[in-house]
Structures are given as structure tokens and as C-alpha cells.
Amino acid sequence: MTNLPPPAEELRLLDAELRQLDLRRAVLLRRREWLIHTLRAAATPPSAQGTGVSGADRRPEATASGVQNVLLVLGGVLLTVAAIAFTLVSWGHMGIAGRALVLGALTVAALGVPVVLLRRGLRSTAEAVAALGTILTVLDAYALHEVAFAGTDGLGYTAAGSAVLAAVWAVYGMVAGAAVAPPAQAAERGPAAGGARAGLRHPVPLAVAVAHLPLLLWALAVGAGPYTVTAVLLATAAGGTAVALRAVPLPVRVVAVVGALGMGVVGVLSAGWLCWSAADAGTAARAAALLVVAAAVALVAGRSVRDPGAGMGAALAAGLCLVAGAGGVLRASLPGEWTVPGCVVCALALLAADRTPLSRPLRHGLVRASAAVQCFAVLWSVPLVAGTLLGPVTQGARPWSGAPGGVRDAVFTDVPWPPYASTGPLVLAVVAAVVLVAGRKTARSAAARVVALVLGWAAVTTVPAVLQLPYTSGLVGQGVVVVAVLGLAEWSGRAENRPSPLTLTALLLALVTSVDLAFLALASESATIGVLVSLTVLFGAACRGRVAAPFAAPAALGHATALACAIGASVGWRPHDTALLVLVVPAVAALVAPRTNGSRTSGSRATVPVEVAGAAAGLLALALAVTDPPMLAVVLSLCGVLTAGTALRPERRAAGYAAAALFLLATWVRLTAWDVTTPEAYTLPVTGPALIVGLLRRRRDPAASSWTAYGAGLAVTLVPSLLAAWDDRHWLRPLLLGVAALAVTLAGARHRLQAPLVLGGGVLALVTLHELAPYLVQVVGALPRWAPPALAGLVLLALGATYEQRLRDARRLREALGRLR
């Protein structure tokens, strides 16, 4: 048989072999890298070795077409600059005939040469020269004004010149294309198509862009009024739309669309401003007519385009223009409160388009315009709803200041009343009805019901403030809203047998309304107590429902907490006395929570909310009692009792730690109230239970460490007592602490436990050092000054001589401690 070495020796041999293999692998990898570098250097041509780039990797940095375009653009720019300089500088040194001859010759040459270049296939060069020709035509127009029409109005001449230039460029682009295209193609495609496809690209789009300016410049030149200027803008937009719909080349369509949109948007905004700022109905009707024209143009464009998205957008714009025009007329004819309702009615009229034979994109666009107007109307009602909800919160700053005469006085005391808000509930109700009817049989019926519920709730909530109902009637009305919304939540939950979005929304609205009602009732003492009692009973009754319980239970406890505070304030109790009354709510929550946990539906979902509400009420009680330490100790003790009762439930065992902490805090607060300054009075109540818990844990789990079981309990008392004894000049505390530390050390040695042995021995050593310190100081003072250094040197020599023996002793001590638990 083979003689195998011992395991330790075999492991050493294996490690040595692995190190040799790693070294050999590193050498081979370096050799491989050198060989690869040598082969690559041999394959690289000599011309590329200097630059480090191989011939195969060389690529031209610019394409031939790119270089050609750069050269052509640069040449055109230089020629343009030269022409401008000639016109502005050298023009005055020539006679009329010379001027005309030079400019005419240059323009004719610049416009005629591109035709020849196009026939030879030099399209890029032709485009550059033609661009120079178009610029020369602008210079010709400028020169003509300076020579022949210097006395005319500049704005009017610019209008006429832009019209002539647009016509010249359009004709030139079509003629150049027709001259280049073969006769058969020109006859089949027509002049425009031939010029666009085979001729120059920029003259026709440039002509379309400039064609948007003449009418507007002419209107400004003759001093037309705002209505005429607006009409001109809309007419120009209509012309651009026609060109965009009939043009074949893509650049022409893009330019026409951009110009039409720009002019149209400016014209529509101008018409809208004129309509909504008009002083009388007649003036508003004139501006509304312009908006109707804009809407007609948009509808025609939407019907003619093939893209459904563009058609829908055009119809949306048309619908908004129609509603804006009608709304402006209504604003000038009716009181201000009815302007928004009138716009809503006009928006509802747009919904009739869904029954017309219009195309689907147009119908959808008009319907979306109606929806947009309704959304704007709802946003207009937001200040009224926000003021109604947030206004009662200001009553918290002055509770029980006296019942006001009406709801509006109580709600909008510190919040301004929104202008023209009296029709806000009507607008919200109408929009809610429309949303409910429109989404009744659609895939979004659930969302429609939720939106309708929120809007209807907002309408009903704002009615008391709008109608200026009496204060009591407003409270009753808000209470009815809470009852109705809770009933709706329970009915919808039972109908769908699950918490649907409508149910959750209704419950949330009920909670918001109840909180708002509680703040609104703060104006009167009797109203506050009556409302809180009613809300507590109402939500307590709603807890019996299968769906509302997770929301109603904490709401009932919250209102009960507010009721306890109100009762305490009503009878004149101080806050720390009221804390005892508030503790009734956590007690009820602790009793109710186990019952809710027994249900499989709503009960299990209501358990945690009930416990959270009870904990919040307990924290409020502690906050109320914090100013009186004796009462705070009592409240902490009662909270500890309630928490300990909760910990008796199997699923809430962890609450026992919170109960222990509360009892400990109660003890400390009580001791502080008695002016007890002895640290052991605060630490021993912690050490005793902690050691008992550790002992029980060690019995259940013998493998548990002594540090886990006893470390924290012992350190809580030993460490503070040691710190107190270090500054204590009397002998009793050090004596008792030393005896206790000795007992702990002996117990650790007896049971072979690491934590008691280390903690007790360390404290005992420090106490002994503290007690012997005065004598050591005296001894050191009596010795000669050379004695301490000599003694230190002897110790170091002894340690150095027996260094290995000391290491073995320390290792044995560490192993002995490690064997302890």
C-alpha cells in the first residue's frame, strides 16, 4: 500500500504545487502577449507603422457629396456677400442705366444658369446658383425702391414687393422644373409636379413662406383696426391651409402647414381676446364671427387630411373656437355668474356631433373639445370647493368663539369668497351627470362613476355656503352627506362583494366630510359635542358593515378621541386630567381589536386600523399628560396595562416588549417626580426582569449565549453604578457594588458563563482600583523619582524574557474564556 503523508503535510505539498503552477502560467501569458505583438507589427505596412493605423482602417473623413455641398454653400455665401456689398456701397457711383444693366444682367444670369445646370444633372450647383438668384431678386426690389419709389411708404412697398417676389419665385420654380422635365413627363405631371420633382427645390417653398406676409403687411400699412388685422390673419391661415391640402411636394406642404398654424394661432388668440374683452354683445358677436370662421377652416382641414390624429386635432381646435365665441357673447349678454354655465351648455351642444354623419376623427375631436371645456369649468370651481373644505380648519385657532349666523360666515371667515362662484354647484352637478351618462355603457364605466361621485359630492358640499344657509342647517346638511356617502359605500360594496374603486372613493369622501364637519362645529361648544357624538355613533354603526369596517372603525375611534378632549375642555379639566378620559379610547380599541380579528372578511382588515387608532389616541394622552410628571406616570402605567393585555393575544406577543418599556418609563417618571437621584433605583427594575427573561430563554434554548441572555441585564445596572461610584466619596456604594460584582463573578465561574464572569470581574477590578487609588498615589509619591522608571524597565525585561510563555498563557486564557458560554 502507498504510504500517504499526514493531512497537514499533504496540504502543504498541494499549496506548494499550486503556487508553482500559477508562476508558470504567468510566464506563459507574458510570452503569448509578446508573440502577438510581434506578429501584428510584421503584418502592418511600413507607411502605416509610423501613424499606428493600418491601410485597411483608413477611411475618408468626408464624403464627396458633403465636400461638394460645403463648397457650393461657401461659394453662394461669398457671392451673396459680394452682391450685397455692391448694392449698398458701389451703387451710388453708377448711373441709372449702369445700375439697371448690372443688376438685370446678374439676376438674369443667376436665374438662367440653373436651368442649363439641371439639364446636365448638376443639381447641387444649380441650387446654389438659383439661391443667389433669389437673393438678387430681393436686392432688385430694394434697388427699385431706392431709385423709383423712394417716396412711398416702406411698409406698403414691402407688402407689394413680398407679393411680387412670391409670385416670381413660384413661377420661376415651376418654369425651371418644366424646362428640365421631358415633355411627356411635364404633360403627365403638370408644371408644379415636374418642377418639384426634377427642378429646383427651394423657390416654391420660399414663395409659399413669403406669401403669408403681403396681406398682413398691407393691413398694417393702411392702419387697419384689430378686427381687420385678425380677419387678415385668419384669411392668410385659410390660404396656407388650402396650399397645404393641395400641394404635392413635401417641402411645400411643410412650409404651408407651419405658416398656416402660426397665422391661425395668432388670429384665434386675437379673436378670442377681442371677444372676451368686448363691452357689449354686438362687439363680442363680431369677434365671435371670426372664431366661427376659424372653426370652419379647421373643420375643412380636418375633413381633408388623411391622418386621423391631425383630423382629430383640427376638430378639437374648431370645437374650442366655437365654445370660446359663444362664451364671449354670453359673457357680454348675461351676468358674470352665468358665463361658465353658458360655456358648459355650449360644450354639451358639441356632443351632438357624435350623432352626425361626420367622419370619426372629426366627431371624436368635437367630443374631446366638449370634454376639455367641461374640465376647464371644473377647474373654475376648484377655489369654491377648496375654500369650503379648508375654511373650517381656521376654526381650530379660535374654538367655541360663538355660532355664526350662516355657513358662509363660518367657512369663509379667513378665506376670500371666489368671484362669480354662486353657480359653481350647478356646474359641478351638470358635469357629473354628463360624465355618468356618457360612461354608463362603456369600458370606462367604473372610472366614470368614480368621477361623477366626486363631482356630485363637491356640488352638494358647496351648496350650503353658496345658498348662505343658517349655521345649524349647514351642519345638518353636512351630516346628511356623510350618511349618504357611507350608505353608498356599503351598498356598492355589497353589490360587487368586494371593495371596488367606487366604494373606496365613497369611504374616503365620508372621512373627509366628517373631518370638515368636525372643524365646522368648533364654532359652538354644544355643536362640537353634538357633532362628535353623532359622528362617533355613525361610524361605530358603520363598523358592522363588511366593507366599511376598516375605514369606519378608526374614524369612530378618532372622533371619540376628539369627543373626549371636547368633554374635558367643557367641564374645565386641565389637559393632564383630560388624558385619563382620552385613555378610554385605547381601552376600547384593545377590547374591539380581538373581535375584529375573528372575521374573515372585513374584520381581519379592520384589526390593524383599530390598533393604530388606539395607539394614536394613547400617544395623544401622553402628550396631554407630559406637563404633569405624576399624571404622566399614571398614564404610562395604564398604557402599559393596555399593551400587556394586547400582548396576551398569540399574534401580538411582540407587544410585550412595548408594555415592559411603558412600565419602565412609568417607574422612571414616578421616581423623577419623587426627586430620586440614585441610579440603582432606575436600573434595578430593568435588571431584575431582564435576568428573569434571560434565565427563561436559557431554559428553552440551552445553546443561547450568556451575552444574549444576561449581558444587557447586568450591564444596565453595573455600568451606571460604576460611573456613580467613581465620583462617590463615600464607602457604602463602592462596597455594595464590589460585593455585587464579586457575587456575579463567582456565579459566572460557578456556572461557567462568560458574560457574568467578564462583566463582574471587570467591574470588581475597577472598583478595587478606584478604592486603592489614594494609597497607590501615596506609595508612588513616597518612592524616589527614579524608582517608577526602574520598575517599568524591570517589568519590560521580564516580559521580554518570558514573551513566548506569556503568549501561551494569553492563548490558554482566551481558549478558557471561549469555552465558557
PDB file of N, CA and C in Angstrom, residues 616-670:
ATOM      1  N   ALA A 616     -52.607  55.825  18.425  1.00  0.00           N
ATOM      2  CA  ALA A 616     -52.570  57.275  18.236  1.00  0.00           C
ATOM      3  C   ALA A 616     -53.263  57.999  19.384  1.00  0.00           C
ATOM      4  N   ALA A 617     -54.405  57.456  19.852  1.00  0.00           N
ATOM      5  CA  ALA A 617     -55.088  58.059  20.996  1.00  0.00           C
ATOM      6  C   ALA A 617     -54.223  57.971  22.253  1.00  0.00           C
ATOM      7  N   GLY A 618     -53.509  56.854  22.430  1.00  0.00           N
ATOM      8  CA  GLY A 618     -52.608  56.745  23.574  1.00  0.00           C
ATOM      9  C   GLY A 618     -51.479  57.759  23.521  1.00  0.00           C
ATOM     10  N   LEU A 619     -50.915  57.972  22.357  1.00  0.00           N
ATOM     11  CA  LEU A 619     -49.875  58.996  22.219  1.00  0.00           C
ATOM     12  C   LEU A 619     -50.425  60.387  22.535  1.00  0.00           C
ATOM     13  N   LEU A 620     -51.673  60.652  22.120  1.00  0.00           N
ATOM     14  CA  LEU A 620     -52.280  61.936  22.451  1.00  0.00           C
ATOM     15  C   LEU A 620     -52.444  62.089  23.963  1.00  0.00           C
ATOM     16  N   ALA A 621     -52.840  61.011  24.631  1.00  0.00           N
ATOM     17  CA  ALA A 621     -52.966  61.072  26.091  1.00  0.00           C
ATOM     18  C   ALA A 621     -51.624  61.354  26.744  1.00  0.00           C
ATOM     19  N   LEU A 622     -50.556  60.726  26.252  1.00  0.00           N
ATOM     20  CA  LEU A 622     -49.228  61.003  26.795  1.00  0.00           C
ATOM     21  C   LEU A 622     -48.825  62.456  26.556  1.00  0.00           C
ATOM     22  N   ALA A 623     -49.150  62.989  25.372  1.00  0.00           N
ATOM     23  CA  ALA A 623     -48.820  64.381  25.092  1.00  0.00           C
ATOM     24  C   ALA A 623     -49.584  65.335  26.010  1.00  0.00           C
ATOM     25  N   LEU A 624     -50.837  64.993  26.325  1.00  0.00           N
ATOM     26  CA  LEU A 624     -51.613  65.848  27.224  1.00  0.00           C
ATOM     27  C   LEU A 624     -51.074  65.811  28.650  1.00  0.00           C
ATOM     28  N   ALA A 625     -50.541  64.655  29.068  1.00  0.00           N
ATOM     29  CA  ALA A 625     -50.081  64.494  30.453  1.00  0.00           C
ATOM     30  C   ALA A 625     -48.615  64.832  30.650  1.00  0.00           C
ATOM     31  N   VAL A 626     -47.906  65.237  29.622  1.00  0.00           N
ATOM     32  CA  VAL A 626     -46.467  65.416  29.740  1.00  0.00           C
ATOM     33  C   VAL A 626     -46.113  66.584  30.655  1.00  0.00           C
ATOM     34  N   THR A 627     -47.032  67.509  30.863  1.00  0.00           N
ATOM     35  CA  THR A 627     -46.717  68.664  31.717  1.00  0.00           C
ATOM     36  C   THR A 627     -46.808  68.343  33.206  1.00  0.00           C
ATOM     37  N   ASP A 628     -47.362  67.205  33.584  1.00  0.00           N
ATOM     38  CA  ASP A 628     -47.512  66.822  34.995  1.00  0.00           C
ATOM     39  C   ASP A 628     -46.884  65.451  35.186  1.00  0.00           C
ATOM     40  N   PRO A 629     -45.666  65.347  35.742  1.00  0.00           N
ATOM     41  CA  PRO A 629     -44.982  64.055  35.849  1.00  0.00           C
ATOM     42  C   PRO A 629     -45.771  62.994  36.610  1.00  0.00           C
ATOM     43  N   PRO A 630     -46.398  63.273  37.766  1.00  0.00           N
ATOM     44  CA  PRO A 630     -47.167  62.207  38.412  1.00  0.00           C
ATOM     45  C   PRO A 630     -48.279  61.647  37.529  1.00  0.00           C
ATOM     46  N   MET A 631     -49.008  62.533  36.864  1.00  0.00           N
ATOM     47  CA  MET A 631     -50.065  62.057  35.979  1.00  0.00           C
ATOM     48  C   MET A 631     -49.483  61.335  34.780  1.00  0.00           C
ATOM     49  N   LEU A 632     -48.324  61.793  34.298  1.00  0.00           N
ATOM     50  CA  LEU A 632     -47.686  61.110  33.184  1.00  0.00           C
ATOM     51  C   LEU A 632     -47.297  59.686  33.575  1.00  0.00           C
ATOM     52  N   ALA A 633     -46.826  59.496  34.811  1.00  0.00           N
ATOM     53  CA  ALA A 633     -46.503  58.142  35.278  1.00  0.00           C
ATOM     54  C   ALA A 633     -47.743  57.267  35.297  1.00  0.00           C
ATOM     55  N   VAL A 634     -48.858  57.843  35.749  1.00  0.00           N
ATOM     56  CA  VAL A 634     -50.111  57.063  35.778  1.00  0.00           C
ATOM     57  C   VAL A 634     -50.541  56.688  34.364  1.00  0.00           C
ATOM     58  N   VAL A 635     -50.466  57.648  33.442  1.00  0.00           N
ATOM     59  CA  VAL A 635     -50.876  57.375  32.064  1.00  0.00           C
ATOM     60  C   VAL A 635     -49.962  56.330  31.427  1.00  0.00           C
ATOM     61  N   LEU A 636     -48.658  56.426  31.701  1.00  0.00           N
ATOM     62  CA  LEU A 636     -47.744  55.412  31.165  1.00  0.00           C
ATOM     63  C   LEU A 636     -48.067  54.028  31.721  1.00  0.00           C
ATOM     64  N   SER A 637     -48.393  53.971  33.003  1.00  0.00           N
ATOM     65  CA  SER A 637     -48.743  52.677  33.600  1.00  0.00           C
ATOM     66  C   SER A 637     -50.003  52.107  32.974  1.00  0.00           C
ATOM     67  N   LEU A 638     -51.018  52.953  32.771  1.00  0.00           N
ATOM     68  CA  LEU A 638     -52.254  52.469  32.157  1.00  0.00           C
ATOM     69  C   LEU A 638     -52.018  52.034  30.709  1.00  0.00           C
ATOM     70  N   CYS A 639     -51.186  52.786  29.989  1.00  0.00           N
ATOM     71  CA  CYS A 639     -50.843  52.366  28.631  1.00  0.00           C
ATOM     72  C   CYS A 639     -50.097  51.033  28.640  1.00  0.00           C
ATOM     73  N   GLY A 640     -49.237  50.847  29.643  1.00  0.00           N
ATOM     74  CA  GLY A 640     -48.553  49.572  29.764  1.00  0.00           C
ATOM     75  C   GLY A 640     -49.519  48.433  30.039  1.00  0.00           C
ATOM     76  N   VAL A 641     -50.533  48.695  30.873  1.00  0.00           N
ATOM     77  CA  VAL A 641     -51.537  47.651  31.150  1.00  0.00           C
ATOM     78  C   VAL A 641     -52.282  47.288  29.870  1.00  0.00           C
ATOM     79  N   LEU A 642     -52.694  48.291  29.093  1.00  0.00           N
ATOM     80  CA  LEU A 642     -53.411  48.015  27.847  1.00  0.00           C
ATOM     81  C   LEU A 642     -52.520  47.268  26.852  1.00  0.00           C
ATOM     82  N   THR A 643     -51.257  47.660  26.782  1.00  0.00           N
ATOM     83  CA  THR A 643     -50.348  46.980  25.858  1.00  0.00           C
ATOM     84  C   THR A 643     -50.077  45.549  26.310  1.00  0.00           C
ATOM     85  N   ALA A 644     -49.964  45.344  27.621  1.00  0.00           N
ATOM     86  CA  ALA A 644     -49.767  43.985  28.120  1.00  0.00           C
ATOM     87  C   ALA A 644     -50.991  43.122  27.826  1.00  0.00           C
ATOM     88  N   GLY A 645     -52.173  43.706  27.950  1.00  0.00           N
ATOM     89  CA  GLY A 645     -53.373  42.947  27.584  1.00  0.00           C
ATOM     90  C   GLY A 645     -53.379  42.580  26.107  1.00  0.00           C
ATOM     91  N   THR A 646     -52.901  43.483  25.263  1.00  0.00           N
ATOM     92  CA  THR A 646     -52.803  43.171  23.840  1.00  0.00           C
ATOM     93  C   THR A 646     -51.785  42.073  23.585  1.00  0.00           C
ATOM     94  N   ALA A 647     -50.715  42.051  24.385  1.00  0.00           N
ATOM     95  CA  ALA A 647     -49.676  41.037  24.201  1.00  0.00           C
ATOM     96  C   ALA A 647     -50.144  39.645  24.577  1.00  0.00           C
ATOM     97  N   LEU A 648     -51.275  39.516  25.285  1.00  0.00           N
ATOM     98  CA  LEU A 648     -51.799  38.195  25.605  1.00  0.00           C
ATOM     99  C   LEU A 648     -52.314  37.466  24.366  1.00  0.00           C
ATOM    100  N   ARG A 649     -52.625  38.206  23.308  1.00  0.00           N
ATOM    101  CA  ARG A 649     -53.072  37.565  22.073  1.00  0.00           C
ATOM    102  C   ARG A 649     -51.883  36.897  21.387  1.00  0.00           C
ATOM    103  N   PRO A 650     -52.049  35.698  20.874  1.00  0.00           N
ATOM    104  CA  PRO A 650     -50.898  34.961  20.301  1.00  0.00           C
ATOM    105  C   PRO A 650     -50.203  35.718  19.168  1.00  0.00           C
ATOM    106  N   GLU A 651     -50.966  36.424  18.334  1.00  0.00           N
ATOM    107  CA  GLU A 651     -50.345  37.103  17.200  1.00  0.00           C
ATOM    108  C   GLU A 651     -49.735  38.449  17.569  1.00  0.00           C
ATOM    109  N   ARG A 652     -49.874  38.864  18.838  1.00  0.00           N
ATOM    110  CA  ARG A 652     -49.334  40.159  19.275  1.00  0.00           C
ATOM    111  C   ARG A 652     -48.374  39.990  20.450  1.00  0.00           C
ATOM    112  N   ARG A 653     -47.627  38.898  20.454  1.00  0.00           N
ATOM    113  CA  ARG A 653     -46.687  38.677  21.562  1.00  0.00           C
ATOM    114  C   ARG A 653     -45.619  39.758  21.607  1.00  0.00           C
ATOM    115  N   ALA A 654     -45.267  40.287  20.465  1.00  0.00           N
ATOM    116  CA  ALA A 654     -44.212  41.300  20.436  1.00  0.00           C
ATOM    117  C   ALA A 654     -44.598  42.563  21.183  1.00  0.00           C
ATOM    118  N   ALA A 655     -45.896  42.770  21.422  1.00  0.00           N
ATOM    119  CA  ALA A 655     -46.314  43.954  22.176  1.00  0.00           C
ATOM    120  C   ALA A 655     -45.859  43.895  23.627  1.00  0.00           C
ATOM    121  N   GLY A 656     -45.454  42.729  24.098  1.00  0.00           N
ATOM    122  CA  GLY A 656     -44.950  42.630  25.464  1.00  0.00           C
ATOM    123  C   GLY A 656     -43.729  43.484  25.703  1.00  0.00           C
ATOM    124  N   TYR A 657     -42.869  43.623  24.678  1.00  0.00           N
ATOM    125  CA  TYR A 657     -41.701  44.483  24.831  1.00  0.00           C
ATOM    126  C   TYR A 657     -42.126  45.943  25.015  1.00  0.00           C
ATOM    127  N   ALA A 658     -43.116  46.353  24.253  1.00  0.00           N
ATOM    128  CA  ALA A 658     -43.614  47.723  24.419  1.00  0.00           C
ATOM    129  C   ALA A 658     -44.234  47.915  25.791  1.00  0.00           C
ATOM    130  N   ALA A 659     -44.945  46.899  26.287  1.00  0.00           N
ATOM    131  CA  ALA A 659     -45.535  47.002  27.621  1.00  0.00           C
ATOM    132  C   ALA A 659     -44.445  47.121  28.694  1.00  0.00           C
ATOM    133  N   ALA A 660     -43.394  46.316  28.582  1.00  0.00           N
ATOM    134  CA  ALA A 660     -42.299  46.413  29.545  1.00  0.00           C
ATOM    135  C   ALA A 660     -41.653  47.801  29.498  1.00  0.00           C
ATOM    136  N   ALA A 661     -41.460  48.326  28.296  1.00  0.00           N
ATOM    137  CA  ALA A 661     -40.869  49.663  28.164  1.00  0.00           C
ATOM    138  C   ALA A 661     -41.768  50.720  28.795  1.00  0.00           C
ATOM    139  N   LEU A 662     -43.092  50.604  28.605  1.00  0.00           N
ATOM    140  CA  LEU A 662     -44.010  51.577  29.202  1.00  0.00           C
ATOM    141  C   LEU A 662     -43.981  51.502  30.731  1.00  0.00           C
ATOM    142  N   PHE A 663     -43.974  50.291  31.268  1.00  0.00           N
ATOM    143  CA  PHE A 663     -43.894  50.158  32.730  1.00  0.00           C
ATOM    144  C   PHE A 663     -42.586  50.741  33.257  1.00  0.00           C
ATOM    145  N   LEU A 664     -41.502  50.481  32.556  1.00  0.00           N
ATOM    146  CA  LEU A 664     -40.215  51.025  32.977  1.00  0.00           C
ATOM    147  C   LEU A 664     -40.233  52.554  32.932  1.00  0.00           C
ATOM    148  N   LEU A 665     -40.784  53.131  31.852  1.00  0.00           N
ATOM    149  CA  LEU A 665     -40.871  54.585  31.759  1.00  0.00           C
ATOM    150  C   LEU A 665     -41.747  55.156  32.859  1.00  0.00           C
ATOM    151  N   ALA A 666     -42.838  54.455  33.163  1.00  0.00           N
ATOM    152  CA  ALA A 666     -43.703  54.919  34.250  1.00  0.00           C
ATOM    153  C   ALA A 666     -42.949  54.937  35.573  1.00  0.00           C
ATOM    154  N   THR A 667     -42.160  53.888  35.815  1.00  0.00           N
ATOM    155  CA  THR A 667     -41.365  53.843  37.045  1.00  0.00           C
ATOM    156  C   THR A 667     -40.354  54.978  37.093  1.00  0.00           C
ATOM    157  N   TRP A 668     -39.674  55.205  35.997  1.00  0.00           N
ATOM    158  CA  TRP A 668     -38.679  56.281  35.976  1.00  0.00           C
ATOM    159  C   TRP A 668     -39.328  57.655  36.171  1.00  0.00           C
ATOM    160  N   VAL A 669     -40.472  57.877  35.518  1.00  0.00           N
ATOM    161  CA  VAL A 669     -41.149  59.168  35.679  1.00  0.00           C
ATOM    162  C   VAL A 669     -41.598  59.354  37.127  1.00  0.00           C
ATOM    163  N   ARG A 670     -42.084  58.260  37.716  1.00  0.00           N
ATOM    164  CA  ARG A 670     -42.520  58.352  39.113  1.00  0.00           C
ATOM    165  C   ARG A 670     -41.346  58.657  40.040  1.00  0.00           C
TER     166      ARG A 670
END
